[in-house]
Amino acid sequence: MPDSRRSNCPVSCTLEIIGDKWTLLVIRDLIMGKKTYSEFEQSPESIPTNILAERLKRLQSHGIVRRNQYQERPPRYAYELTDKGKALKPVLLAMMKWGHENLADTLSLEDIRRMQK
Amino acid sequence: MPDSRRSNCPVSCTLEIIGDKWTLLVIRDLIMGKKTYSEFEQSPESIPTNILAERLKRLQSHGIVRRNQYQERPPRYAYELTDKGKALKPVLLAMMKWGHENLADTLSLEDIRRMQK
DNA sequence: TCCAGTAACTTGTAAAATACAAGTAACGGG
DNA sequence: CCCGTTACTTGTATTTTACAAGTTACTGGA
């Protein structure tokens, strides 16, 4: 579904998928190993729950994220990045680097890794 | 003006500045050598003029873009990236690469460079 | 001198997206 | 049987975006 692109510029087309304030945060969480809906909700930025649900569906429809039911009763789901989704990692890393180097009081990759443990 | 950030994650803070469908297209144009308001308006994505004006002001307020009056009468202005703005180039390049490799019918950097001439 | 044209915007408003609060379904554990 | 948890959905107010039109400050040509 290319549903009428603005142009065939790869940057423009990419922004039509991930160009907003929340989508890349979900992808960040997935890269950091988070898997479930409630884990995404618990991230410090407090994404509104309807936005989270909508973004996860969008990302699935674009083949960036996959949803697996890992338990029958009660039903539980794990989200994960596809190869196409994992390929976004360089975009995330470039943003992380820029943010850390150019915006005051932002964490480095090392700070974040330390907090994971 | 950090005007109440969602968190101190560098990705989140970066997205609060450039996280939308238009801002990075303006930065793309600046990287490609465009300088004036009307050149940005003429890009194939057809950015609404009020959005363009608002984004240019935002980018100036964040020290990413600078506006120079290069002519008195009639007044004419050239926009350009600051060092902080130029540092976003890796983000753009990563998006360009992802888009070209993962979205159908998008151009490569080489295609784009060819069209410039 | 008057008029069309261009650059760089601003203003008004309708439509769409987002934020916030509340509610629902399907359990499991005490 | 009631409380808590996961994974959402629904409704509505607020904010953002899109589209159209208008403004200011000129230049160049008839």
XYZ file of C-alpha atoms (C1' of nucleotides) in Angstrom:
294
model
C 0.000 0.000 0.000
C 1.992 3.001 -1.171
C -1.293 5.014 -0.811
C -0.185 8.079 -2.831
C 3.273 9.153 -1.778
C 4.336 12.761 -1.686
C 7.372 11.916 -3.849
C 9.724 9.001 -4.460
C 12.427 10.494 -2.245
C 13.501 7.779 0.216
C 13.607 10.290 3.067
C 10.086 11.501 2.355
C 8.726 7.945 2.034
C 10.445 6.923 5.268
C 8.947 9.916 7.067
C 5.471 8.962 5.892
C 5.910 5.780 7.965
C 7.993 6.848 10.960
C 7.676 10.639 10.852
C 6.046 11.469 14.179
C 6.910 11.826 17.835
C 6.070 8.274 18.963
C 6.802 5.611 16.337
C 10.577 5.619 16.734
C 10.214 5.436 20.505
C 8.343 2.145 20.129
C 11.088 0.913 17.812
C 13.679 2.089 20.332
C 11.934 0.027 23.019
C 11.846 -3.032 20.762
C 15.556 -2.658 20.038
C 16.202 -2.393 23.776
C 14.445 -5.726 24.252
C 10.959 -4.703 25.354
C 8.268 -6.960 23.950
C 4.830 -6.457 25.460
C 2.175 -3.761 25.200
C 2.430 -2.953 28.885
C 6.216 -2.649 28.731
C 5.846 0.002 26.012
C 3.223 1.800 28.092
C 5.588 1.883 31.052
C 8.364 3.744 29.206
C 9.135 7.130 30.785
C 7.555 9.136 27.947
C 4.071 7.760 28.782
C 2.685 7.157 25.325
C -1.126 7.452 25.199
C -2.556 3.949 24.961
C -4.674 4.530 21.844
C -1.634 5.964 20.050
C 0.440 2.940 21.041
C -2.205 0.530 19.719
C -2.489 2.446 16.457
C 1.285 2.626 15.954
C 1.761 -1.078 16.576
C -0.866 -1.853 13.934
C 0.726 0.532 11.474
C 4.160 -0.954 12.004
C 2.751 -4.447 11.478
C 1.001 -3.353 8.286
C 4.341 -2.037 7.003
C 6.173 -5.262 7.883
C 8.367 -3.575 10.470
C 6.915 -5.326 13.521
C 5.456 -8.805 14.082
C 3.006 -9.832 16.839
C 3.284 -13.308 18.327
C 0.821 -14.858 20.742
C 3.114 -16.673 23.152
C 0.411 -17.936 25.492
C -3.177 -19.158 25.020
C -4.927 -18.602 28.308
C -4.912 -15.877 29.169
C -3.916 -14.554 25.720
C -0.563 -12.803 25.814
C 1.363 -11.206 22.962
C 5.018 -10.449 22.265
C 5.970 -7.853 19.660
C 9.263 -8.056 17.799
C 11.068 -6.347 14.953
C 11.259 -7.982 11.550
C 14.498 -7.726 9.544
C 13.045 -4.604 7.931
C 12.461 -3.196 11.409
C 15.909 -4.130 12.668
C 17.333 -2.276 9.657
C 16.102 0.947 11.269
C 18.706 0.623 14.010
C 21.238 2.911 12.249
C 18.574 5.651 12.132
C 18.004 5.280 15.884
C 21.722 5.260 16.628
C 22.315 8.383 14.528
C 19.522 10.186 16.393
C 20.829 9.005 19.730
C 24.296 10.294 18.905
C 22.993 13.635 17.666
C 20.787 14.085 20.696
C 23.524 13.237 23.152
C 26.053 15.523 21.450
C 23.753 18.448 20.703
C 21.037 18.589 23.362
C 21.796 19.357 26.995
C 21.267 16.707 29.650
C 20.592 13.752 27.406
C 22.030 10.329 28.048
C 24.652 8.473 25.990
C 24.278 4.924 24.698
C 26.561 3.822 27.542
C 24.375 5.568 30.153
C 21.350 3.774 28.715
C 23.049 0.374 28.616
C 24.117 0.854 32.231
C 20.522 1.569 33.257
C 19.339 -1.631 31.587
C 21.251 -3.806 34.066
C 14.174 26.161 26.218
C 13.857 22.507 27.171
C 10.150 23.303 27.898
C 9.383 20.112 29.822
C 10.791 17.108 28.051
C 9.109 13.735 28.066
C 12.342 12.127 29.297
C 16.089 12.630 28.996
C 16.432 9.949 26.351
C 18.383 11.453 23.434
C 16.064 9.814 20.918
C 12.965 11.214 22.594
C 14.480 14.707 22.896
C 15.552 14.626 19.254
C 12.059 13.602 18.181
C 10.565 16.516 20.099
C 12.473 18.765 17.677
C 12.470 16.899 14.368
C 9.736 14.302 14.925
C 7.199 15.096 12.229
C 6.643 14.627 8.509
C 8.149 17.918 7.314
C 11.107 19.124 9.380
C 13.645 16.640 8.038
C 12.563 17.393 4.473
C 13.553 21.014 4.999
C 16.872 19.863 6.415
C 17.273 17.505 3.446
C 16.754 20.465 1.097
C 19.305 22.548 2.994
C 21.836 19.709 2.799
C 21.166 19.465 -0.943
C 22.049 23.143 -1.288
C 18.659 24.836 -1.375
C 18.639 28.142 0.441
C 15.513 30.240 -0.095
C 11.926 29.999 1.090
C 10.636 29.614 -2.450
C 13.120 26.836 -3.211
C 11.775 24.860 -0.256
C 8.210 25.503 -1.413
C 9.062 24.142 -4.847
C 10.220 20.740 -3.583
C 8.095 17.877 -4.960
C 6.362 17.191 -1.633
C 4.644 20.633 -1.704
C 4.960 21.643 1.915
C 2.122 23.972 3.017
C 3.534 27.484 3.262
C 2.443 28.146 6.830
C 4.062 24.883 7.958
C 7.279 25.832 6.182
C 7.375 29.226 7.892
C 6.697 27.685 11.292
C 9.345 24.972 10.850
C 12.006 27.444 9.754
C 11.345 29.513 12.882
C 11.481 26.431 15.088
C 14.747 25.295 13.566
C 16.221 28.760 14.080
C 15.068 28.807 17.704
C 16.849 25.482 18.229
C 20.054 26.723 16.598
C 19.824 24.269 13.728
C 19.219 26.833 10.974
C 20.380 30.420 10.461
C 18.664 33.093 8.343
C 20.780 35.629 6.491
C 19.495 38.651 4.651
C 21.700 38.688 1.561
C 20.065 41.663 -0.132
C 18.480 44.901 1.098
C 16.042 45.998 -1.590
C 14.006 44.033 -2.096
C 14.702 42.060 1.094
C 15.861 38.526 0.314
C 16.890 35.793 2.719
C 19.109 32.716 2.540
C 18.708 29.928 5.064
C 21.606 27.696 6.015
C 22.438 24.938 8.449
C 24.527 25.690 11.518
C 27.110 23.127 12.665
C 24.411 21.642 14.889
C 22.186 21.338 11.832
C 24.926 19.847 9.659
C 25.432 17.216 12.372
C 21.995 15.820 11.458
C 23.356 14.601 8.135
C 24.024 11.047 9.412
C 20.374 10.799 10.461
C 19.262 11.817 6.967
C 21.699 9.433 5.315
C 20.541 6.528 7.486
C 16.908 7.252 6.578
C 17.782 7.580 2.922
C 19.558 4.230 2.966
C 16.717 2.502 4.831
C 14.109 3.960 2.514
C 15.957 2.987 -0.637
C 16.640 -0.553 0.597
C 13.255 -1.246 2.180
C 10.604 0.737 0.312
C 9.716 0.030 -3.310
C 10.454 2.596 -6.002
C 12.519 4.994 -3.949
C 15.648 6.642 -5.254
C 19.236 6.020 -4.143
C 21.686 8.752 -3.158
C 23.307 8.328 -6.583
C 19.951 8.779 -8.368
C 19.388 11.967 -6.396
C 22.867 13.317 -7.061
C 22.384 12.610 -10.775
C 19.139 14.599 -10.784
C 20.881 17.576 -9.204
C 23.037 18.098 -12.321
C 3.188 55.814 -14.384
C 0.556 51.895 -13.973
C 0.336 47.035 -13.935
C 1.867 42.179 -13.824
C 5.075 39.283 -11.480
C 8.030 37.382 -7.753
C 9.781 36.473 -2.914
C 8.609 35.782 1.583
C 5.545 35.396 4.366
C 0.673 35.865 7.476
C -4.149 34.902 8.428
C -8.484 32.223 8.614
C -10.772 28.008 8.808
C -11.892 23.101 7.935
C -10.135 18.569 8.559
C -7.220 15.331 10.766
C -4.283 13.791 14.470
C -3.282 13.635 19.283
C -4.117 13.544 24.319
C -6.718 12.231 28.119
C -10.112 9.692 30.592
C -12.900 5.930 30.958
C -14.457 1.453 29.751
C -14.123 -3.624 28.118
C -12.713 -8.685 27.726
C -10.305 -12.490 29.326
C -8.377 -14.505 32.415
C -5.764 -16.179 37.451
C -5.246 -16.109 42.323
C -6.867 -15.656 47.000
C -16.763 -14.023 43.900
C -13.931 -10.112 43.963
C -9.433 -7.809 42.907
C -5.612 -7.280 39.873
C -3.307 -7.573 35.351
C -2.765 -7.559 30.240
C -4.179 -5.794 26.126
C -6.663 -3.202 24.231
C -11.225 0.064 22.471
C -14.199 4.111 22.627
C -15.496 8.939 23.254
C -14.373 13.590 23.289
C -11.658 17.897 23.936
C -7.500 19.993 22.353
C -3.871 20.682 19.179
C -1.835 20.293 14.632
C -2.095 20.216 9.867
C -3.821 21.366 5.291
C -5.668 24.387 2.061
C -6.941 28.811 0.302
C -6.516 33.508 0.230
C -4.359 37.748 1.360
C -0.230 41.008 2.459
C 4.196 43.590 1.951
C 7.934 45.004 -0.594
C 9.726 45.490 -4.203
C 11.396 45.026 -9.976
C 10.852 45.295 -14.783
C 8.135 46.271 -18.798
C 4.311 48.618 -21.703
